[in-house]
Tab-separated table of C-alpha atoms in Angstrom:
chain	number	residue	atom	x	y	z
V	1	MET	CA	34.499	-20.750	44.634
V	2	LYS	CA	32.281	-17.774	42.885
V	3	LEU	CA	29.541	-16.467	44.474
V	4	LEU	CA	26.524	-14.607	42.486
V	5	PRO	CA	26.375	-10.790	43.721
V	6	GLN	CA	23.180	-11.322	46.636
V	7	THR	CA	20.640	-8.776	46.265
V	8	THR	CA	17.277	-7.351	47.498
V	9	ASN	CA	15.885	-9.519	44.306
V	10	PRO	CA	17.480	-13.112	44.755
V	11	SER	CA	15.136	-14.319	41.950
V	12	THR	CA	14.646	-10.932	39.348
V	13	ARG	CA	18.372	-10.520	39.135
V	14	VAL	CA	19.406	-14.330	38.626
V	15	SER	CA	16.772	-14.515	35.815
V	16	GLU	CA	18.220	-11.352	34.676
V	17	TYR	CA	21.639	-13.035	34.586
V	18	ILE	CA	20.200	-16.562	32.871
V	19	SER	CA	18.694	-14.015	30.208
V	20	SER	CA	22.008	-13.392	29.824
V	21	GLY	CA	24.513	-16.492	28.484
V	22	LEU	CA	27.165	-15.398	30.265
V	23	LEU	CA	26.387	-17.876	33.092
V	24	TRP	CA	28.368	-20.490	31.230
V	25	PRO	CA	31.296	-18.606	30.998
V	26	VAL	CA	30.846	-18.151	34.741
V	27	VAL	CA	30.128	-21.789	35.808
V	28	LEU	CA	32.683	-23.167	34.328
V	29	ASP	CA	35.256	-21.449	36.366
V	30	ARG	CA	34.042	-22.500	38.714
V	31	VAL	CA	35.559	-25.757	37.319
V	32	GLY	CA	38.422	-23.691	37.050
V	33	SER	CA	38.370	-23.947	33.065
V	34	ARG	CA	40.030	-20.035	32.904
V	35	LEU	CA	40.253	-21.195	28.717
V	36	MET	CA	37.189	-22.937	28.432
V	37	VAL	CA	36.116	-19.263	29.512
V	38	GLN	CA	37.341	-16.839	26.706
V	39	ILE	CA	36.775	-19.672	23.983
V	40	THR	CA	33.245	-19.125	25.470
V	41	ALA	CA	33.913	-14.991	25.386
V	42	GLY	CA	34.557	-15.216	21.693
V	43	LEU	CA	31.926	-17.612	20.853
V	44	ILE	CA	29.376	-14.935	22.198
V	45	PHE	CA	31.243	-12.208	20.742
V	46	PHE	CA	31.220	-13.963	17.248
V	47	LEU	CA	27.370	-14.417	16.983
V	48	LEU	CA	26.846	-11.034	18.773
V	49	VAL	CA	28.766	-9.280	15.778
V	50	THR	CA	27.293	-11.318	13.240
V	51	SER	CA	23.656	-9.998	14.649
V	52	ALA	CA	24.558	-6.953	14.424
V	53	LYS	CA	25.850	-6.804	11.209
V	54	VAL	CA	22.845	-8.580	9.720
V	55	HIS	CA	20.992	-5.589	8.218
V	56	ALA	CA	23.684	-4.055	6.340
V	57	GLN	CA	24.428	-7.646	3.978
V	58	GLN	CA	21.640	-6.536	0.998
V	59	ASP	CA	20.773	-9.725	-0.935
V	60	THR	CA	17.552	-11.623	-3.554
V	61	THR	CA	15.249	-9.658	-1.257
V	62	ALA	CA	14.760	-7.036	-3.209
V	63	THR	CA	13.781	-9.309	-5.663
V	64	GLN	CA	10.842	-11.550	-3.851
V	65	LEU	CA	9.395	-8.844	-2.309
V	66	ASP	CA	8.557	-7.114	-6.324
V	67	HIS	CA	7.748	-10.503	-7.170
V	68	TYR	CA	5.189	-10.412	-4.358
V	69	LEU	CA	3.784	-7.154	-5.580
V	70	GLN	CA	3.022	-7.978	-9.275
V	71	GLU	CA	1.128	-11.110	-8.153
V	72	ALA	CA	-1.023	-8.764	-6.004
V	73	ALA	CA	-1.839	-6.283	-9.081
V	74	ARG	CA	-2.729	-9.186	-11.541
V	75	ASN	CA	-5.064	-10.429	-8.222
V	76	ASN	CA	-5.608	-7.940	-6.257
V	77	PRO	CA	-9.579	-8.275	-6.282
V	78	GLU	CA	-10.082	-4.352	-4.653
V	79	LEU	CA	-7.633	-3.214	-7.331
V	80	GLN	CA	-9.104	-5.485	-10.901
V	81	ALA	CA	-12.727	-3.797	-9.346
V	82	LEU	CA	-11.571	-1.188	-9.360
V	83	VAL	CA	-10.523	-1.122	-12.938
V	84	TYR	CA	-13.028	-2.960	-14.893
V	85	LYS	CA	-14.477	0.584	-13.352
V	86	TYR	CA	-12.250	2.403	-15.382
V	87	ARG	CA	-12.708	0.429	-18.752
V	88	SER	CA	-17.036	0.818	-17.685
V	89	ILE	CA	-16.749	4.946	-17.620
V	90	LEU	CA	-14.739	4.366	-20.698
V	91	GLU	CA	-17.659	3.163	-22.701
V	92	GLN	CA	-19.605	5.823	-21.761
V	93	ALA	CA	-17.815	8.050	-24.461
V	94	PRO	CA	-19.134	6.892	-27.912
V	95	GLN	CA	-22.555	6.615	-25.965
V	96	VAL	CA	-22.365	10.504	-25.185
V	97	GLY	CA	-20.133	11.291	-27.951
V	98	THR	CA	-22.700	9.624	-31.097
V	99	LEU	CA	-25.272	11.471	-32.746
V	100	PRO	CA	-28.756	10.472	-31.394
V	101	ASP	CA	-30.863	7.097	-34.039
V	102	PRO	CA	-32.189	8.951	-37.258
V	103	GLU	CA	-35.966	8.627	-37.790
V	104	VAL	CA	-38.086	7.376	-40.469
V	105	MET	CA	-41.978	6.940	-40.219
V	106	PHE	CA	-44.573	5.550	-42.859
V	107	MET	CA	-48.162	6.823	-43.530
V	108	TYR	CA	-50.739	5.212	-44.962
V	109	PHE	CA	-53.575	6.738	-45.974
V	110	ALA	CA	-56.134	3.938	-45.512
V	111	ASN	CA	-59.271	5.755	-45.186
V	112	PRO	CA	-58.741	8.704	-47.399
V	113	ARG	CA	-61.437	11.768	-48.204
V	114	ASN	CA	-61.321	10.730	-52.154
V	115	TYR	CA	-60.790	7.600	-53.056
V	116	SER	CA	-60.392	9.067	-57.076
V	117	SER	CA	-57.444	11.380	-56.125
V	118	PRO	CA	-54.504	10.395	-57.596
V	119	LEU	CA	-52.593	11.857	-54.820
V	120	SER	CA	-50.470	9.338	-52.988
V	121	ARG	CA	-51.771	7.598	-49.617
V	122	MET	CA	-48.699	6.211	-48.587
V	123	THR	CA	-45.613	8.511	-47.176
V	124	LEU	CA	-42.296	7.927	-46.118
V	125	SER	CA	-39.985	10.623	-43.854
V	126	ALA	CA	-36.580	10.313	-42.025
V	127	SER	CA	-35.172	12.949	-40.374
V	128	GLN	CA	-31.671	13.179	-37.807
V	129	TRP	CA	-31.302	15.687	-34.614
V	130	PHE	CA	-27.629	17.564	-34.512
V	131	SER	CA	-27.111	18.815	-31.389
V	132	TRP	CA	-25.980	22.793	-30.806
V	133	PHE	CA	-21.753	22.456	-32.112
V	134	GLY	CA	-19.347	21.814	-29.982
V	135	THR	CA	-22.182	19.797	-27.608
V	136	LEU	CA	-21.092	15.713	-28.595
V	137	ASN	CA	-16.995	15.976	-28.189
V	138	THR	CA	-17.954	18.582	-24.405
V	139	ALA	CA	-19.822	15.717	-23.965
V	140	GLU	CA	-17.493	12.758	-24.184
V	141	LYS	CA	-14.610	14.955	-23.028
V	142	ARG	CA	-16.524	15.333	-20.422
V	143	VAL	CA	-16.926	11.489	-19.758
V	144	GLN	CA	-12.745	11.372	-20.470
V	145	SER	CA	-12.335	12.558	-18.243
V	146	LEU	CA	-13.568	11.359	-14.721
V	147	ALA	CA	-12.696	8.027	-17.073
V	148	ARG	CA	-9.334	9.245	-16.262
V	149	ALA	CA	-9.560	10.627	-12.466
V	150	GLN	CA	-10.947	7.207	-11.851
V	151	LEU	CA	-7.595	5.623	-13.379
V	152	ASP	CA	-5.430	8.487	-10.990
V	153	GLU	CA	-8.125	5.987	-8.161
V	154	VAL	CA	-7.545	2.663	-9.264
V	155	ILE	CA	-3.356	3.584	-9.295
V	156	ASN	CA	-3.778	5.000	-5.948
V	157	THR	CA	-5.268	2.116	-5.269
V	158	ARG	CA	-2.563	0.255	-6.526
V	159	ASN	CA	0.140	2.257	-4.228
V	160	ARG	CA	-1.456	2.001	-1.628
V	161	LEU	CA	-1.122	-1.921	-2.180
V	162	PHE	CA	2.315	-1.708	-2.620
V	163	ARG	CA	2.827	0.557	0.437
V	164	ASP	CA	0.230	-1.288	2.424
V	165	ILE	CA	2.583	-4.857	1.449
V	166	LYS	CA	5.796	-3.323	1.920
V	167	GLU	CA	4.856	-2.009	5.700
V	168	VAL	CA	3.466	-5.948	6.400
V	169	ARG	CA	6.790	-7.423	5.424
V	170	PHE	CA	8.895	-5.692	7.581
V	171	GLN	CA	6.987	-5.922	10.226
V	172	MET	CA	6.547	-9.955	10.098
V	173	TYR	CA	10.714	-9.316	9.233
V	174	GLU	CA	11.008	-7.105	12.571
V	175	ILE	CA	8.723	-10.338	14.608
V	176	ASN	CA	10.735	-13.161	12.662
V	177	HIS	CA	13.872	-10.940	13.792
V	178	HIS	CA	13.408	-10.460	17.469
V	179	ILE	CA	12.145	-14.825	18.112
V	180	LYS	CA	15.468	-15.012	15.560
V	181	VAL	CA	17.072	-13.585	19.012
V	182	PHE	CA	15.682	-15.484	20.960
V	183	ARG	CA	15.675	-18.718	19.492
V	184	GLU	CA	20.259	-17.817	19.764
V	185	ASN	CA	19.789	-16.500	23.703
V	186	LEU	CA	17.277	-20.052	24.630
V	187	GLU	CA	19.993	-22.003	22.471
V	188	LEU	CA	23.048	-20.979	24.870
V	189	LEU	CA	20.472	-21.088	28.223
V	190	SER	CA	20.544	-24.626	26.415
V	191	MET	CA	24.043	-25.144	26.950
V	192	LEU	CA	24.517	-23.322	29.950
V	193	GLU	CA	22.163	-25.288	31.730
V	194	SER	CA	23.798	-29.396	30.675
V	195	THR	CA	26.871	-27.249	32.545
V	196	VAL	CA	25.334	-25.847	35.410
V	197	ASP	CA	24.177	-29.938	35.426
V	198	ILE	CA	27.343	-31.199	35.666
V	199	ILE	CA	28.718	-29.163	38.237
V	200	TYR	CA	25.274	-29.867	40.227
V	201	GLU	CA	26.703	-32.985	40.576
V	202	THR	CA	29.790	-32.419	42.209
V	203	GLY	CA	27.255	-29.947	44.270
V	204	GLU	CA	29.094	-27.225	43.554
V	205	ALA	CA	25.621	-25.762	42.425
V	206	SER	CA	22.333	-25.456	43.977
V	207	GLN	CA	19.282	-27.059	42.875
V	208	VAL	CA	17.883	-23.582	43.024
V	209	ASP	CA	20.114	-22.491	39.620
V	210	LEU	CA	18.536	-25.070	37.333
V	211	ILE	CA	14.453	-24.520	38.641
V	212	ARG	CA	15.252	-21.876	38.217
V	213	LEU	CA	17.768	-21.584	34.481
V	214	GLN	CA	14.726	-24.048	33.557
V	215	ILE	CA	11.879	-21.466	34.930
V	216	GLU	CA	13.923	-18.806	32.679
V	217	LYS	CA	14.082	-21.165	30.129
V	218	ASP	CA	9.634	-21.114	30.038
V	219	LYS	CA	9.832	-17.875	29.796
V	220	ILE	CA	11.852	-17.181	27.201
V	221	ARG	CA	9.993	-20.001	24.946
V	222	THR	CA	6.864	-18.461	26.123
V	223	ARG	CA	7.946	-14.816	24.731
V	224	ILE	CA	8.673	-17.164	21.566
V	225	GLU	CA	5.165	-18.285	21.412
V	226	GLN	CA	3.751	-15.440	21.452
V	227	MET	CA	5.572	-13.520	19.139
V	228	GLU	CA	4.667	-16.275	16.738
V	229	ASP	CA	1.095	-15.886	17.520
V	230	ARG	CA	1.989	-12.013	16.734
V	231	LEU	CA	3.163	-13.423	13.058
V	232	VAL	CA	0.179	-15.397	12.431
V	233	PRO	CA	-2.675	-12.143	11.611
V	234	HIS	CA	0.508	-10.854	9.765
V	235	GLN	CA	0.690	-13.808	7.988
V	236	ILE	CA	-2.962	-13.757	6.635
V	237	GLU	CA	-3.237	-9.905	5.890
V	238	PHE	CA	0.032	-10.506	3.364
V	239	ASN	CA	-2.071	-13.524	1.728
V	240	THR	CA	-5.083	-11.456	1.501
V	241	LEU	CA	-3.591	-8.760	0.378
V	242	LEU	CA	-1.917	-10.960	-3.204
V	243	ASN	CA	-6.002	-12.836	-2.843
V	244	ARG	CA	-3.919	-15.606	-2.057
V	245	ASP	CA	-4.851	-18.834	0.540
V	246	PRO	CA	-4.459	-16.968	3.947
V	247	GLN	CA	-2.417	-20.516	4.863
V	248	ALA	CA	-0.175	-20.559	2.321
V	249	ALA	CA	3.699	-20.027	2.312
V	250	ILE	CA	5.281	-17.145	2.662
V	251	ASP	CA	9.072	-16.515	0.929
V	252	MET	CA	10.969	-14.380	3.589
V	253	PRO	CA	15.030	-14.708	2.638
V	254	MET	CA	16.851	-13.174	5.744
V	255	PRO	CA	17.551	-11.332	5.872
V	256	MET	CA	15.966	-8.256	5.618
V	257	GLU	CA	16.915	-5.586	2.500
V	258	THR	CA	17.372	-1.514	4.093
V	259	ASN	CA	16.027	1.151	1.715
V	260	THR	CA	16.333	4.061	2.175
V	261	LEU	CA	14.824	7.605	0.528
V	262	GLY	CA	17.754	9.082	-2.261
V	263	LEU	CA	16.237	12.902	-2.369
V	264	SER	CA	16.352	15.909	-1.352
V	265	PRO	CA	12.909	16.831	1.256
V	266	ASP	CA	11.850	19.570	-1.318
V	267	LYS	CA	12.019	17.259	-4.038
V	268	ILE	CA	10.389	14.727	-1.949
V	269	LEU	CA	6.802	17.722	-2.298
V	270	ALA	CA	7.587	17.985	-4.795
V	271	LYS	CA	7.282	15.143	-6.896
V	272	ILE	CA	3.649	14.858	-4.469
V	273	GLN	CA	2.637	17.951	-6.153
V	274	ALA	CA	3.104	16.264	-9.436
V	275	GLN	CA	2.591	12.541	-9.059
V	276	ASN	CA	0.383	12.259	-6.421
V	277	PRO	CA	-2.599	9.845	-8.271
V	278	ARG	CA	-5.017	11.700	-5.733
V	279	LEU	CA	-4.432	15.897	-6.809
V	280	SER	CA	-4.069	13.666	-10.121
V	281	ARG	CA	-7.770	12.411	-9.723
V	282	LEU	CA	-9.569	16.422	-8.430
V	283	ASP	CA	-7.668	17.489	-11.377
V	284	TYR	CA	-9.461	15.762	-13.214
V	285	ASN	CA	-12.431	15.885	-12.112
V	286	LYS	CA	-12.438	19.660	-12.240
V	287	GLN	CA	-12.412	18.979	-15.449
V	288	ALA	CA	-14.556	16.834	-15.845
V	289	ALA	CA	-16.462	20.151	-14.240
V	290	GLU	CA	-16.264	22.554	-16.480
V	291	TYR	CA	-16.704	20.215	-19.167
V	292	ALA	CA	-20.239	20.111	-17.500
V	293	LEU	CA	-20.772	23.617	-17.208
V	294	GLU	CA	-19.482	24.099	-20.584
V	295	GLY	CA	-21.722	21.524	-21.684
V	296	ALA	CA	-24.555	23.096	-19.542
V	297	ARG	CA	-24.570	26.449	-21.441
V	298	LEU	CA	-24.082	24.044	-25.166
V	299	SER	CA	-27.384	22.271	-24.394
V	300	GLY	CA	-29.599	25.142	-23.560
V	301	LEU	CA	-28.856	26.424	-27.210
V	302	PRO	CA	-31.327	25.267	-30.034
V	303	SER	CA	-30.990	21.973	-31.990
V	304	PHE	CA	-32.136	21.317	-35.035
V	305	GLY	CA	-33.845	17.853	-36.851
V	306	VAL	CA	-33.249	17.909	-40.841
V	307	GLY	CA	-34.927	15.375	-43.077
V	308	VAL	CA	-36.690	14.861	-46.161
V	309	GLU	CA	-39.963	13.472	-46.273
V	310	ALA	CA	-41.663	11.065	-49.627
V	311	MET	CA	-45.484	11.473	-50.857
V	312	LEU	CA	-45.703	8.527	-53.094
V	313	PRO	CA	-47.775	7.747	-56.042
V	314	ASN	CA	-50.901	5.578	-55.066
V	315	PHE	CA	-50.180	3.040	-56.493
V	316	MET	CA	-53.600	1.337	-55.765
V	317	TYR	CA	-55.286	3.421	-58.780
V	318	MET	CA	-55.822	3.059	-62.116
V	319	PRO	CA	-55.314	4.221	-64.266
V	320	LEU	CA	-52.173	6.240	-63.330
V	321	MET	CA	-52.337	9.589	-64.264
V	322	PRO	CA	-49.904	10.715	-67.190
V	323	GLY	CA	-47.680	12.209	-64.890
V	324	GLU	CA	-47.693	11.004	-61.838
V	325	ARG	CA	-44.350	10.931	-59.356
V	326	THR	CA	-43.530	10.635	-56.483
V	327	ALA	CA	-43.030	14.170	-54.501
V	328	LEU	CA	-40.506	15.050	-52.048
V	329	VAL	CA	-40.752	17.363	-49.233
V	330	ALA	CA	-37.984	18.995	-47.312
V	331	LYS	CA	-38.168	19.802	-43.482
V	332	LEU	CA	-36.568	21.751	-41.475
V	333	SER	CA	-37.089	21.521	-37.192
V	334	VAL	CA	-35.537	23.803	-34.415
V	335	LYS	CA	-35.755	23.441	-30.251
V	336	VAL	CA	-35.909	26.478	-29.294
V	337	PRO	CA	-34.866	25.733	-24.923
V	338	LEU	CA	-36.731	28.445	-24.605
V	339	TYR	CA	-37.203	27.407	-20.581
V	340	ARG	CA	-34.012	28.274	-19.373
V	341	ASN	CA	-34.438	27.544	-15.024
V	342	LYS	CA	-33.345	23.480	-15.920
V	343	TYR	CA	-30.611	25.170	-18.005
V	344	ASN	CA	-29.817	28.129	-15.351
V	345	ALA	CA	-30.135	24.839	-12.784
V	346	GLN	CA	-27.154	22.827	-14.777
V	347	GLN	CA	-24.931	25.478	-14.836
V	348	ARG	CA	-25.331	26.797	-10.961
V	349	GLU	CA	-24.511	22.415	-10.503
V	350	ALA	CA	-21.577	22.748	-11.937
V	351	ARG	CA	-20.185	25.611	-10.758
V	352	LEU	CA	-20.129	24.918	-7.473
V	353	ASP	CA	-19.158	21.571	-8.101
V	354	ILE	CA	-15.942	23.231	-9.744
V	355	ARG	CA	-15.671	24.843	-5.845
V	356	SER	CA	-16.458	21.776	-4.104
V	357	ILE	CA	-13.110	20.615	-6.077
V	358	GLN	CA	-10.869	23.612	-5.616
V	359	ALA	CA	-11.706	23.256	-1.344
V	360	GLN	CA	-10.767	19.890	-1.956
V	361	GLN	CA	-7.710	20.235	-3.510
V	362	THR	CA	-6.271	23.002	-0.932
V	363	ASP	CA	-7.552	20.032	2.015
V	364	VAL	CA	-5.665	16.892	0.033
V	365	ARG	CA	-2.710	18.771	-0.258
V	366	GLY	CA	-1.967	20.045	2.663
V	367	ARG	CA	-2.114	17.303	4.121
V	368	LEU	CA	-0.109	15.534	1.792
V	369	TYR	CA	2.217	17.307	2.655
V	370	ALA	CA	1.551	17.312	6.509
V	371	ASP	CA	1.719	13.608	5.933
V	372	ALA	CA	4.924	13.633	3.978
V	373	GLU	CA	6.174	15.548	6.752
V	374	LYS	CA	5.581	13.497	9.545
V	375	ARG	CA	7.461	10.389	7.891
V	376	LEU	CA	9.806	12.957	6.774
V	377	GLN	CA	10.953	13.052	10.633
V	378	GLN	CA	9.804	9.460	11.112
V	379	TYR	CA	12.548	8.410	8.886
V	380	ARG	CA	14.825	11.005	10.600
V	381	ASP	CA	14.285	9.873	13.885
V	382	ALA	CA	15.136	5.961	12.622
V	383	GLN	CA	18.309	7.251	11.190
V	384	TYR	CA	19.176	8.977	14.075
V	385	ARG	CA	18.927	5.421	16.290
V	386	ILE	CA	20.383	3.108	13.378
V	387	ASN	CA	23.337	5.330	13.425
V	388	LEU	CA	23.005	5.384	17.758
V	389	TYR	CA	23.801	1.551	17.538
V	390	GLU	CA	25.586	1.191	14.977
V	391	ASP	CA	28.608	4.073	15.509
V	392	GLN	CA	28.140	4.333	19.400
V	393	LEU	CA	26.269	2.346	21.764
V	394	MET	CA	26.719	-1.570	20.152
V	395	PRO	CA	30.224	-1.212	19.798
V	396	LYS	CA	31.206	0.300	22.986
V	397	THR	CA	29.163	-1.894	25.179
V	398	ARG	CA	30.646	-5.213	23.455
V	399	ARG	CA	34.049	-3.543	24.345
V	400	ALA	CA	33.445	-2.877	28.093
V	401	LEU	CA	31.140	-6.311	27.690
V	402	GLU	CA	34.497	-7.771	26.372
V	403	ILE	CA	36.330	-6.484	29.363
V	404	ALA	CA	33.438	-7.876	31.859
V	405	ILE	CA	34.321	-10.875	31.412
V	406	GLU	CA	38.139	-11.079	31.083
V	407	ALA	CA	38.429	-9.199	34.361
V	408	TYR	CA	35.068	-11.754	35.628
V	409	SER	CA	37.643	-14.632	34.290
V	410	THR	CA	39.806	-13.330	37.099
V	411	GLU	CA	37.371	-13.388	39.669
V	412	VAL	CA	38.248	-9.173	40.221
V	413	GLY	CA	34.870	-8.118	37.780
V	414	ASN	CA	31.785	-7.716	38.695
V	415	PHE	CA	29.237	-10.332	37.363
V	416	GLU	CA	26.298	-7.813	37.537
V	417	GLU	CA	28.081	-5.186	35.002
V	418	LEU	CA	28.703	-8.886	32.612
V	419	ILE	CA	24.494	-9.396	33.159
V	420	GLN	CA	23.883	-5.480	31.959
V	421	LEU	CA	26.437	-5.007	29.974
V	422	GLN	CA	24.529	-9.053	27.663
V	423	ARG	CA	21.395	-6.908	28.634
V	424	GLN	CA	21.870	-4.023	27.339
V	425	ILE	CA	23.492	-5.655	23.834
V	426	LEU	CA	20.093	-7.949	23.173
V	427	ASP	CA	18.044	-4.864	23.663
V	428	TYR	CA	20.339	-2.804	20.662
V	429	GLU	CA	20.557	-5.474	19.132
V	430	MET	CA	16.667	-5.492	18.866
V	431	GLY	CA	15.892	-1.934	18.292
V	432	LEU	CA	18.858	-1.795	15.948
V	433	ASN	CA	16.412	-4.096	13.714
V	434	THR	CA	13.417	-2.198	14.994
V	435	ALA	CA	14.657	1.009	13.509
V	436	TYR	CA	15.577	-0.658	10.308
V	437	VAL	CA	12.224	-1.052	9.889
V	438	GLU	CA	10.442	1.345	10.670
V	439	ARG	CA	12.866	3.862	8.436
V	440	ASN	CA	11.913	0.749	5.908
V	441	ILE	CA	8.250	1.819	6.955
V	442	ALA	CA	9.128	5.336	6.317
V	443	VAL	CA	10.505	4.997	3.221
V	444	ALA	CA	7.190	3.149	1.511
V	445	GLU	CA	5.117	4.979	3.347
V	446	LEU	CA	6.993	8.652	1.585
V	447	GLU	CA	7.409	6.366	-2.361
V	448	TYR	CA	3.430	5.799	-1.923
V	449	LEU	CA	3.120	9.631	-1.293
V	450	TYR	CA	5.262	11.066	-4.197
V	451	GLY	CA	3.267	8.278	-6.967
V	452	LYS	CA	7.244	6.344	-7.125
V	453	TYR	CA	4.897	3.411	-8.649
V	454	ASN	CA	2.871	5.398	-10.813
V	455	VAL	CA	2.049	3.288	-14.480
V	456	SER	CA	0.030	4.088	-17.688
V	457	PRO	CA	-3.255	2.415	-18.187
V	458	GLU	CA	-1.979	-0.349	-20.969
V	459	GLU	CA	-0.132	-1.422	-17.550
V	460	ILE	CA	-3.022	-2.153	-15.301
V	461	GLU	CA	-5.876	-2.546	-17.665
V	462	PRO	CA	-6.737	-6.993	-16.958
V	463	SER	CA	-5.906	-8.850	-19.673
V	464	ASN	CA	-9.863	-9.524	-20.271
């Protein structure tokens, strides 16, 4: 009977052996079933190779994700609030671009100086004020620029919402993948426990081995429970972003989709400059400030009032004088902006707003470029690890494990090497999944930065 190698910390070493899932072929070797050792080794490698290739597959996860994104675009309350705010600002344009209401005035001389006078005792007048040429048009364009800036805020919030949904979903995939790995390991340990129990009845295994095996299974169950607990806040956050019930079911078909950039760093930076809604919003805010400056200048120019006044005949006077008729008077009024402090202050305010926005543009552009470089580095780092795991570490470690199992089945191999190799493969598998998740998150961040999901006003407005 082949014995486990002795170590300075037997409890820890045995836990590592058990958690690896390789003790099953070892126990079978104790009862002399070398054929079963080879079959078991083949099963282990089949499971490892299958799970290692999970990321290379593609399915309907992208379609399902698109469905969730559109659901969030329709139902997210923060996005809806911003859309209604945008529509509210649009309604200001006809208010500021319309002439003031005309004035109509009626006067009746209740106590005229001379009752016998044939002059009119009633007067009817109408007048209309006109601003300086271009004032109303400038005010309307300013409001339209503010509305367009608000629309870019809507688009940026929508893009950020899509990014957040993707990140939460990818994090949920990572946790689900780890749970899957732990459960597969738990299944192997359960098969091993049955085998060790049989050997224990023959007297060739110690009861301590069974107890330690049960302890290791308890540890794995605890890890699974911890992972499931970590999954709950992500599920609640995901449903909250979609404005759904926090406990609503989330469809997450495995495997996870894998995303790549498909754009060079230079093109990404160019797209950020051309498409990022935060920069576009500042452009429109600057444009609105320039219209405000022009409006302040125009408001400091004279405005005009044009009207007509009709003095009606005195129908109460009898008899009417022959030839008496309504008298018409044309009126022209001019409002002179004599006190200049107000208009000068308006212009200074507009100039300061323009300088403030220019400083914001410089700051935001620099932050966006820095964030893009950071995400590109994260993308490259994740890609390096993916290549390392898939092309070198996992194939070589898998081959080394195969050789170690074959050697150990002939009682010439080192059992500790089996355990270490098995644990490395499990670590590599989870590390590979984490690298894919981090690469997907980096892609989602970059898509948000360069405005991949930008839409037109017609696509983003609510139906009512």
